[in-house]
CSV table of C-alpha atoms in Angstrom, one decimal:
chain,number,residue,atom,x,y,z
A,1,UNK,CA,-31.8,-54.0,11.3
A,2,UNK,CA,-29.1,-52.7,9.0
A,3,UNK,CA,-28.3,-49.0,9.0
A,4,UNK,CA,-29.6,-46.3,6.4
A,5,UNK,CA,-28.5,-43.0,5.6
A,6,UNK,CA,-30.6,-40.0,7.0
A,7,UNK,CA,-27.9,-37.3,5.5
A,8,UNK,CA,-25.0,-36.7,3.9
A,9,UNK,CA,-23.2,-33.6,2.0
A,10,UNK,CA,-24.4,-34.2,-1.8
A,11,UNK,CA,-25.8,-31.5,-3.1
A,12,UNK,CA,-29.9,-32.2,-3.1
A,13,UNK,CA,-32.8,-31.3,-5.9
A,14,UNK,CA,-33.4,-27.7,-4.0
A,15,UNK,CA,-29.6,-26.5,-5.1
A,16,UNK,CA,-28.2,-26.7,-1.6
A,17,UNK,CA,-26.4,-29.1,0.9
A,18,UNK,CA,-25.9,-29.7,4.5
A,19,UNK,CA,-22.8,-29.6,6.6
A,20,UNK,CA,-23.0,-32.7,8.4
A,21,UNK,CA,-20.7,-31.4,11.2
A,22,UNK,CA,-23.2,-28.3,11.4
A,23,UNK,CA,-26.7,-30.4,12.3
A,24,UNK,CA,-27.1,-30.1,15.9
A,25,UNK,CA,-29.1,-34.0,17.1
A,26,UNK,CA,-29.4,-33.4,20.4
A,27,UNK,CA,-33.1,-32.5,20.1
A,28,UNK,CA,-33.9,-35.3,18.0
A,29,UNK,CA,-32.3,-37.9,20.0
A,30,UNK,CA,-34.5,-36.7,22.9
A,31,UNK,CA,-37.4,-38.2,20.9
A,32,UNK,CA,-36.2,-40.1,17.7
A,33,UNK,CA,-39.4,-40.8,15.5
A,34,UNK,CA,-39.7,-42.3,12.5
A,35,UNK,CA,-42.5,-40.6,10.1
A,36,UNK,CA,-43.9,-42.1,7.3
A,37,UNK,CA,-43.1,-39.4,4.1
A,38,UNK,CA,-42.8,-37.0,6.3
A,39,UNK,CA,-46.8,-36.6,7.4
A,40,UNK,CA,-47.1,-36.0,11.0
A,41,UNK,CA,-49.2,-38.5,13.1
A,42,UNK,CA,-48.2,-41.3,10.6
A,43,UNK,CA,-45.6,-42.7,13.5
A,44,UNK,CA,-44.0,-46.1,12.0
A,45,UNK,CA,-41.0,-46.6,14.8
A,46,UNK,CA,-38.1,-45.2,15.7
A,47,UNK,CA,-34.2,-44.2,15.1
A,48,UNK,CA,-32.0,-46.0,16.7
A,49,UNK,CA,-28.3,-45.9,17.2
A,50,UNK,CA,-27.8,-42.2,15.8
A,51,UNK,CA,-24.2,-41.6,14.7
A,52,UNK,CA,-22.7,-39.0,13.3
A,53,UNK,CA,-19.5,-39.8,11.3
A,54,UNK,CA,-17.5,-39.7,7.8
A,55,UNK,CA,-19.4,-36.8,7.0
A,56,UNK,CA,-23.0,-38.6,7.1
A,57,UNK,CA,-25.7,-39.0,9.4
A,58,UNK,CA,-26.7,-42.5,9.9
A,59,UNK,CA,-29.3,-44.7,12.5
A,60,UNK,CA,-30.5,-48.2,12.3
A,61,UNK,CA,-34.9,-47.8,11.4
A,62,UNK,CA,-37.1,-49.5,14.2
A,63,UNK,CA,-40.4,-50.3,12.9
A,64,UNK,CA,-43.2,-50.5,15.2
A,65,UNK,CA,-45.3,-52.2,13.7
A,66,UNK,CA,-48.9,-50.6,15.3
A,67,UNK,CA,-49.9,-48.9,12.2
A,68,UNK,CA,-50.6,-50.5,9.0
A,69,UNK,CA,-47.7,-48.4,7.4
A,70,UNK,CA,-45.4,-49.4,10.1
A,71,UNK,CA,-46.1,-53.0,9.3
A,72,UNK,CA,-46.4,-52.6,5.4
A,73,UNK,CA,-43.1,-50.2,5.4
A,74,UNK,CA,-41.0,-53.3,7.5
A,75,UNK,CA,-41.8,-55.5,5.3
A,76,UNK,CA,-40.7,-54.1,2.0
A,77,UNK,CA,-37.3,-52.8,4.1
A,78,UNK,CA,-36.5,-56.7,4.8
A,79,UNK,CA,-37.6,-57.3,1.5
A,80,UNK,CA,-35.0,-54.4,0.3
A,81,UNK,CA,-37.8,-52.8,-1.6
A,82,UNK,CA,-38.0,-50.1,0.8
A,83,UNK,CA,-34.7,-48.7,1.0
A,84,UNK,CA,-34.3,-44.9,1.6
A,85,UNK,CA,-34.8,-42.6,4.4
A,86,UNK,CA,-35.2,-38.4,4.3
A,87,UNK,CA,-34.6,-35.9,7.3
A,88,UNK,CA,-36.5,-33.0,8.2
A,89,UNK,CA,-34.0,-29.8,9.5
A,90,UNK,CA,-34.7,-26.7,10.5
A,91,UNK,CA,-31.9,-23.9,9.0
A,92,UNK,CA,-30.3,-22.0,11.6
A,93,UNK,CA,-27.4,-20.2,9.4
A,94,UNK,CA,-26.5,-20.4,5.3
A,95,UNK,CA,-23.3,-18.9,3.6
A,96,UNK,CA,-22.5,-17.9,0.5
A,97,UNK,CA,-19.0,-18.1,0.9
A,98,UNK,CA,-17.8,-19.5,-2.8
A,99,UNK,CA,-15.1,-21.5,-0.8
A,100,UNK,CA,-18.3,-23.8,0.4
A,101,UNK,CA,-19.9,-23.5,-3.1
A,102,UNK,CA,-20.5,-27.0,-5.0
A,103,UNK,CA,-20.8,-27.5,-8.9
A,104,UNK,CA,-24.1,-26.6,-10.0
A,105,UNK,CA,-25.4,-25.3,-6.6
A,106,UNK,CA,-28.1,-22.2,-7.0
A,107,UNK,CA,-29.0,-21.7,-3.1
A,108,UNK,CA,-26.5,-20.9,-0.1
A,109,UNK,CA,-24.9,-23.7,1.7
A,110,UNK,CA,-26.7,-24.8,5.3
A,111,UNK,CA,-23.9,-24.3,7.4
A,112,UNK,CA,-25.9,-24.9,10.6
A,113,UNK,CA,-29.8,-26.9,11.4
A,114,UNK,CA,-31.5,-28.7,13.8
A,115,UNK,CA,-32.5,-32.6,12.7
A,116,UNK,CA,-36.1,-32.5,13.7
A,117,UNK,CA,-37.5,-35.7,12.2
A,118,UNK,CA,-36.6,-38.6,10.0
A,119,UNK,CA,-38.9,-40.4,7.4
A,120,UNK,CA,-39.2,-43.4,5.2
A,121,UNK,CA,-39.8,-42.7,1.9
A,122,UNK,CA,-40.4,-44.2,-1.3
A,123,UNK,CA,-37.9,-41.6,-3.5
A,124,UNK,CA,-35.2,-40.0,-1.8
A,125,UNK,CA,-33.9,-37.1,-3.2
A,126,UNK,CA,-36.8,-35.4,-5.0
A,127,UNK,CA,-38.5,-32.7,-3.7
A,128,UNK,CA,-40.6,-34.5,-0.9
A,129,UNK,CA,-37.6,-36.9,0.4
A,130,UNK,CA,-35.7,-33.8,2.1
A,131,UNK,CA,-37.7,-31.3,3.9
A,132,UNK,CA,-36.4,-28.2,5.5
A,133,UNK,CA,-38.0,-25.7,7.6
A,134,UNK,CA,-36.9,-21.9,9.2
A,135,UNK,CA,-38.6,-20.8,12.6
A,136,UNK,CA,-41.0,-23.7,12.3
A,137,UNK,CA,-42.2,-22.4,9.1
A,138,UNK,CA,-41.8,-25.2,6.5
A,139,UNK,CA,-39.9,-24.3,2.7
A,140,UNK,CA,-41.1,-24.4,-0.4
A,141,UNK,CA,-38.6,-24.2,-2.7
A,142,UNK,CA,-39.9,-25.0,-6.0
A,143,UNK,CA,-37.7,-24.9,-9.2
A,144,UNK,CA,-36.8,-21.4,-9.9
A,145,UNK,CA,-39.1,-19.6,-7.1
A,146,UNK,CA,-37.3,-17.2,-4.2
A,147,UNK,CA,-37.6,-18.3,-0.8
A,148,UNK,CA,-36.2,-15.2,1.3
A,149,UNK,CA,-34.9,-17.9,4.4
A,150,UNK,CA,-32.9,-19.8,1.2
A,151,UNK,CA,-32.9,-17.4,-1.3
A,152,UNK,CA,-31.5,-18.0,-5.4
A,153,UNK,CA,-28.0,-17.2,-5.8
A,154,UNK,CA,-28.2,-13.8,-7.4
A,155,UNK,CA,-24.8,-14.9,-9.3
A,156,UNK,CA,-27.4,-17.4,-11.1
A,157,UNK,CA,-29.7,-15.3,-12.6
A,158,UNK,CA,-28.7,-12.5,-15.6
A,159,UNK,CA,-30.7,-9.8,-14.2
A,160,UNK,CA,-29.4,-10.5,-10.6
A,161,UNK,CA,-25.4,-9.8,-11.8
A,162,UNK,CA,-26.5,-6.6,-13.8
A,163,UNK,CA,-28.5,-5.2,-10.7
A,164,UNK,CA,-25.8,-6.1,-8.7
A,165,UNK,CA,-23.2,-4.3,-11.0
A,166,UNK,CA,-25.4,-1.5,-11.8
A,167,UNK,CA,-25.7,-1.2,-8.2
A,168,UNK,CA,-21.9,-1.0,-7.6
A,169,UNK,CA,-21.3,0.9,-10.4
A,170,UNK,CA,-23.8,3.6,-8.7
A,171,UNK,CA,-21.9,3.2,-5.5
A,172,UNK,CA,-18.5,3.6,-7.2
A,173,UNK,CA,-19.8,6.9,-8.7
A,174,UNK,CA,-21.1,8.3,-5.4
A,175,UNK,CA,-17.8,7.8,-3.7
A,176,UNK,CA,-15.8,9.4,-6.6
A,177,UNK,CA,-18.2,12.5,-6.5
A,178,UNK,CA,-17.5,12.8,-3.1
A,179,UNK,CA,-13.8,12.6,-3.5
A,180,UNK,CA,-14.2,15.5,-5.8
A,181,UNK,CA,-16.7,17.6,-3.8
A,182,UNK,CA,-19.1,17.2,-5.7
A,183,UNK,CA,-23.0,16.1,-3.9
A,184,UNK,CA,-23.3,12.4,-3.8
A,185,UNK,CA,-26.1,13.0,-6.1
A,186,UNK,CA,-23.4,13.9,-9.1
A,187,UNK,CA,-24.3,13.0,-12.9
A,188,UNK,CA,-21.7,10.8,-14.7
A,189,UNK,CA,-21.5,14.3,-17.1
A,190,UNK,CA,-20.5,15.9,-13.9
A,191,UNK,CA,-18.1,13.7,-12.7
A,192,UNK,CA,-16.6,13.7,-16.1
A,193,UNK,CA,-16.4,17.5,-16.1
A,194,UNK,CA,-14.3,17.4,-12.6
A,195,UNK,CA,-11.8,15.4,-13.4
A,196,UNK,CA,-10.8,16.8,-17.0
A,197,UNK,CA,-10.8,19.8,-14.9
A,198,UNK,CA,-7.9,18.1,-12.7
A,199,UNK,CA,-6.3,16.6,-15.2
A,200,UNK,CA,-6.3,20.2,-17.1
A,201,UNK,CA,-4.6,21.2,-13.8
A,202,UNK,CA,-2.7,18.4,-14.0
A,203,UNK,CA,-1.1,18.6,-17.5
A,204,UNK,CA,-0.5,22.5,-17.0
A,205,UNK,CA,1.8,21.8,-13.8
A,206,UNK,CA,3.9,19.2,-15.4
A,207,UNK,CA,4.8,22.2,-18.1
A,208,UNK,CA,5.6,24.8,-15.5
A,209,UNK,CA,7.8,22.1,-13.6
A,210,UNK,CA,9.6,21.2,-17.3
A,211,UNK,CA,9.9,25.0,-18.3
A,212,UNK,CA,10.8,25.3,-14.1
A,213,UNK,CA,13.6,22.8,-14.7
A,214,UNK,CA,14.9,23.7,-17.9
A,215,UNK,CA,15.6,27.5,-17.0
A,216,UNK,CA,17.2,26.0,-13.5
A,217,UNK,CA,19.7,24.3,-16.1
A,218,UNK,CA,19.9,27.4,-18.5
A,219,UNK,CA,20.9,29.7,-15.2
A,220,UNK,CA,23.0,26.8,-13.8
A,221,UNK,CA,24.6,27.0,-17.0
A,222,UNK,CA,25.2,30.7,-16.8
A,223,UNK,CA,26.2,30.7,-13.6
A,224,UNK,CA,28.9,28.4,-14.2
A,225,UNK,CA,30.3,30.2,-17.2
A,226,UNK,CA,30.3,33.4,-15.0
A,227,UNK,CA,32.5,31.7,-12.3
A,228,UNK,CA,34.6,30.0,-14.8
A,229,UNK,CA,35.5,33.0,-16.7
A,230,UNK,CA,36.2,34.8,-13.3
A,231,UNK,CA,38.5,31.9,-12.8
A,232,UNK,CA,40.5,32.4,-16.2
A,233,UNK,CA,40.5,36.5,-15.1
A,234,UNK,CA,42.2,35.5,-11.4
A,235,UNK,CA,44.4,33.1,-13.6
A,236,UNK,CA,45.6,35.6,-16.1
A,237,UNK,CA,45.9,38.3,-13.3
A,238,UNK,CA,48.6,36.0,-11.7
A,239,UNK,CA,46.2,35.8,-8.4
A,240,UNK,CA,45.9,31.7,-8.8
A,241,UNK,CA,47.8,28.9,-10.6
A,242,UNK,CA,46.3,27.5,-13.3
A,243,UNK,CA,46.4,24.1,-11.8
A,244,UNK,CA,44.2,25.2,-9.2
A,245,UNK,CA,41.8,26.2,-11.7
A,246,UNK,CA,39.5,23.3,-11.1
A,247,UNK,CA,39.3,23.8,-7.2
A,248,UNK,CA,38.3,27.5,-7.3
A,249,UNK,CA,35.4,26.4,-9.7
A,250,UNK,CA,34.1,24.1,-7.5
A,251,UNK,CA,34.5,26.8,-4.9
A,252,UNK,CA,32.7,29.6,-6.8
A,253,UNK,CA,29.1,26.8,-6.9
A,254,UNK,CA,29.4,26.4,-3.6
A,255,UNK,CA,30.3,30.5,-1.8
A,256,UNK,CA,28.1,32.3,-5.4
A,257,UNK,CA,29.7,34.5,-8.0
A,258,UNK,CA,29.9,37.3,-5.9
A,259,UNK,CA,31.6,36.0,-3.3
A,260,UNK,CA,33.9,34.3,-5.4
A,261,UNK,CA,34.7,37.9,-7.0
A,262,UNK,CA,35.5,39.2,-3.7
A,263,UNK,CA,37.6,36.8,-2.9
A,264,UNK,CA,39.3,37.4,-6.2
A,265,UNK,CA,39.5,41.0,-5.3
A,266,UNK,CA,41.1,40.5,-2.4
A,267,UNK,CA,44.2,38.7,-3.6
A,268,UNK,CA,46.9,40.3,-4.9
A,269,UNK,CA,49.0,39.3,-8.5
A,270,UNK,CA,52.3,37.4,-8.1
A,271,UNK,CA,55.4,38.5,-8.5
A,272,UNK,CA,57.7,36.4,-10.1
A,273,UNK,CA,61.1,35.9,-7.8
A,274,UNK,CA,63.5,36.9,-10.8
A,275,UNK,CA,61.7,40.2,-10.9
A,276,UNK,CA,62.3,40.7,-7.5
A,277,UNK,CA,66.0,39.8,-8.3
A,278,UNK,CA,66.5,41.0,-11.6
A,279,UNK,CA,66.6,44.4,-11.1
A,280,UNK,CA,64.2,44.7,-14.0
A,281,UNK,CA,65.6,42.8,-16.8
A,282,UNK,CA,62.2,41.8,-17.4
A,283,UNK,CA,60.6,40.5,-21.3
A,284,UNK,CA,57.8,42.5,-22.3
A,285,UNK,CA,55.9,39.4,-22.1
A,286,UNK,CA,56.4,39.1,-18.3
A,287,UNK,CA,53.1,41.5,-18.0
A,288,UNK,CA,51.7,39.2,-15.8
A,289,UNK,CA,48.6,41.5,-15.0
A,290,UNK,CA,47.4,41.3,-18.3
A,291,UNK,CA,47.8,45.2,-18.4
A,292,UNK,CA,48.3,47.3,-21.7
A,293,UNK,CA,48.8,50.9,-20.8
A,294,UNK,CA,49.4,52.5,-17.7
A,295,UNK,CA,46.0,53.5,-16.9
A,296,UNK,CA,45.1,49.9,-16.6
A,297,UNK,CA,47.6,49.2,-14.0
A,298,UNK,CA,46.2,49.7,-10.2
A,299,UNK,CA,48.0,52.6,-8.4
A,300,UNK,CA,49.4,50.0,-5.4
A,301,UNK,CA,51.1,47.6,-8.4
A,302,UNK,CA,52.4,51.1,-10.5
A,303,UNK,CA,55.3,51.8,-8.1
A,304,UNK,CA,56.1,47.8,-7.7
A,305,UNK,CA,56.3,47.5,-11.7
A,306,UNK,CA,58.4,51.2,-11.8
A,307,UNK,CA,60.7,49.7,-9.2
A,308,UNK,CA,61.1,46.2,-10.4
A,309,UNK,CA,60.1,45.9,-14.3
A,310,UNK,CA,61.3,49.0,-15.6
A,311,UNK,CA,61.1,46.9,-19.0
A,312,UNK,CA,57.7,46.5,-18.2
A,313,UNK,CA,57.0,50.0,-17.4
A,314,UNK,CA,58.1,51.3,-20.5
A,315,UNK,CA,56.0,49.0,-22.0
A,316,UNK,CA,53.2,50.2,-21.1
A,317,UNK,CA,54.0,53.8,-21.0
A,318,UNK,CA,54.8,53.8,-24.6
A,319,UNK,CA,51.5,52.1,-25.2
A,320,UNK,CA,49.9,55.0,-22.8
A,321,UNK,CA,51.4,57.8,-24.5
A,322,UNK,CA,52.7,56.9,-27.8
A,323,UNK,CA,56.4,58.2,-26.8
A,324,UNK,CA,58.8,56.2,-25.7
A,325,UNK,CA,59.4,56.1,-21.6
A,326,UNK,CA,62.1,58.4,-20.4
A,327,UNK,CA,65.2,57.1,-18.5
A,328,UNK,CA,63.9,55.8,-15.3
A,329,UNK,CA,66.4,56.3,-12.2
């Protein structure tokens, strides 16, 4: 006898396929009987030579011949009238995984089943020619019913995809009420009302850290002109070269204005070397304190300026009193 097909991975008229790999024959192969279209008692033979290969099932038909059918259906298979087989399985797992979805499918794959019986039939691949069973409860699975052991796709059905979004939309709500602290029973009103609340929040934070920000800049700014004009005062005062100008800037952001003023207060002016020298012959423009009368000058520089810018003294005196200075000795 030549060999016929019992199964293969095609998708069939109910909207599924079979893994081939997944159809466990062990149980068959214990007792390998051939049915007529699929009506128990109506024994025509056997299977023989089961293989399992290339992704199909295959067996070489062994006809009886004790029953009428058997005789009748041996015949028209030499003739080649006769030509097709169908297996009977019983579903042990399905997926819906889309990875093991075919064109056109509408049910979930059968990933694993049991071969229970093989037929002859007349037609293979209509709605008698593959039979498949759950829990030794046979399937019907007519065009457009539900079968809850192979049930429609619910990605094939309109109503299905808007449950199934309504329902995740609800979910979706739920979880964002929650994340609010609101009851899981929210409103969408409610949820609404939240989160303009927070973004209220939200927007009214940004302008406190932008006013924040811009009156750090407007006291940095101040702060800066403060130390630098202290600067130009220790400059003019004769306490620091002007070169060094730059450094003491620096120094003033780091140690604060007062500190810096401090510092400043502690110095003392310089005294240029040909004052020290000169015996006085000083211009009126050596005034390196800045001063303009007398009572400008502090008491410890007085005596230094009487003793060693008598030019300077005189000066100032002048601009004190409005009379000029007497003769120093």
């Amino acid at each position: 006898m030549k060999r016929i097909r019992i199964s293969n991975e095609t998708l069939n008229s109910y909207g599924t396929w079979i893994r081939t790999d997944g159809v466990d024959i062990e149980q068959y192969l214990r007792n390998p009987v051939l049915l007529w279209m699929h009506y128990r008692g109506r024994i025509i033979g056997c299977m023989k030579d089961v293989r399992i290969e290339d992704g199909e099932i295959t067996g070489e038909p062994y006809f009886d011949e004790v029953l009428e059918e058997s005789r009748v259906a041996k015949a028209q298979y030499e003739k080649g009238t006769l030509r097709m087989s169908s297996a009977a399985f019983d579903i042990i797992e399905t997926s819906d995984d889309p990875a093991q979805m075919k064109p056109g499918q509408t049910r979930p794959t059968v990933t694993r089943a049991k071969l229970v019986e093989v037929s002859m039939v007349d037609i293979g691949g209509n709605d008698d020619a593959i039979v498949l069973s759950r829990g030794g409860k046979r399937l019907t699975l007519a065009t457009g019913k539900d079968c809850d052991a192979l049930p429609l796709l619910e990605a094939n059905t309109k109503e299905s995809i808007n449950l199934k979004n309504r329902t995740s939309m609800n979910e979706q709500l739920r979880t964002i009420a929650l994340m609010l602290g609101l009851a899981d029973s929210a409103t969408l009103a409610e949820v609404q009302r939240e989160i303009n609340l927070l973004l209220g929040y939200k927007n009214a934070n940004a302008t406190l850290r932008t006013e924040k920000e811009d009156l750090r800049k407007e006291l940095d700014t101040l702060r800066l002109s403060g130390i630098a004009s202290a600067v130009d005062e220790a400059v003019a005062a004769g306490k620091i070269d002007a070169v060094r100008k730059a450094h003491f800037i620096e120094l003033g952001k780091k140690i604060g204005m007062e500190s810096l003023k401090l510092t400043f207060d502690a110095m003392h002016a310089a005294v240029r070397p040909s004052v020290l020298l000169g015996g006085g012959n000083v211009r009126k423009d050596s005034n390196i304190g800045g001063w303009k009368k007398l009572s400008e000058v502090p008491a410890e520089e007085l005596k230094l300026i009487r003793e060693t810018d008598r030019q300077l003294y005189q000066h100032l005196y002048k601009a004190e009193y409005g009379i000029e200075c007497p003769e120093l000795k």
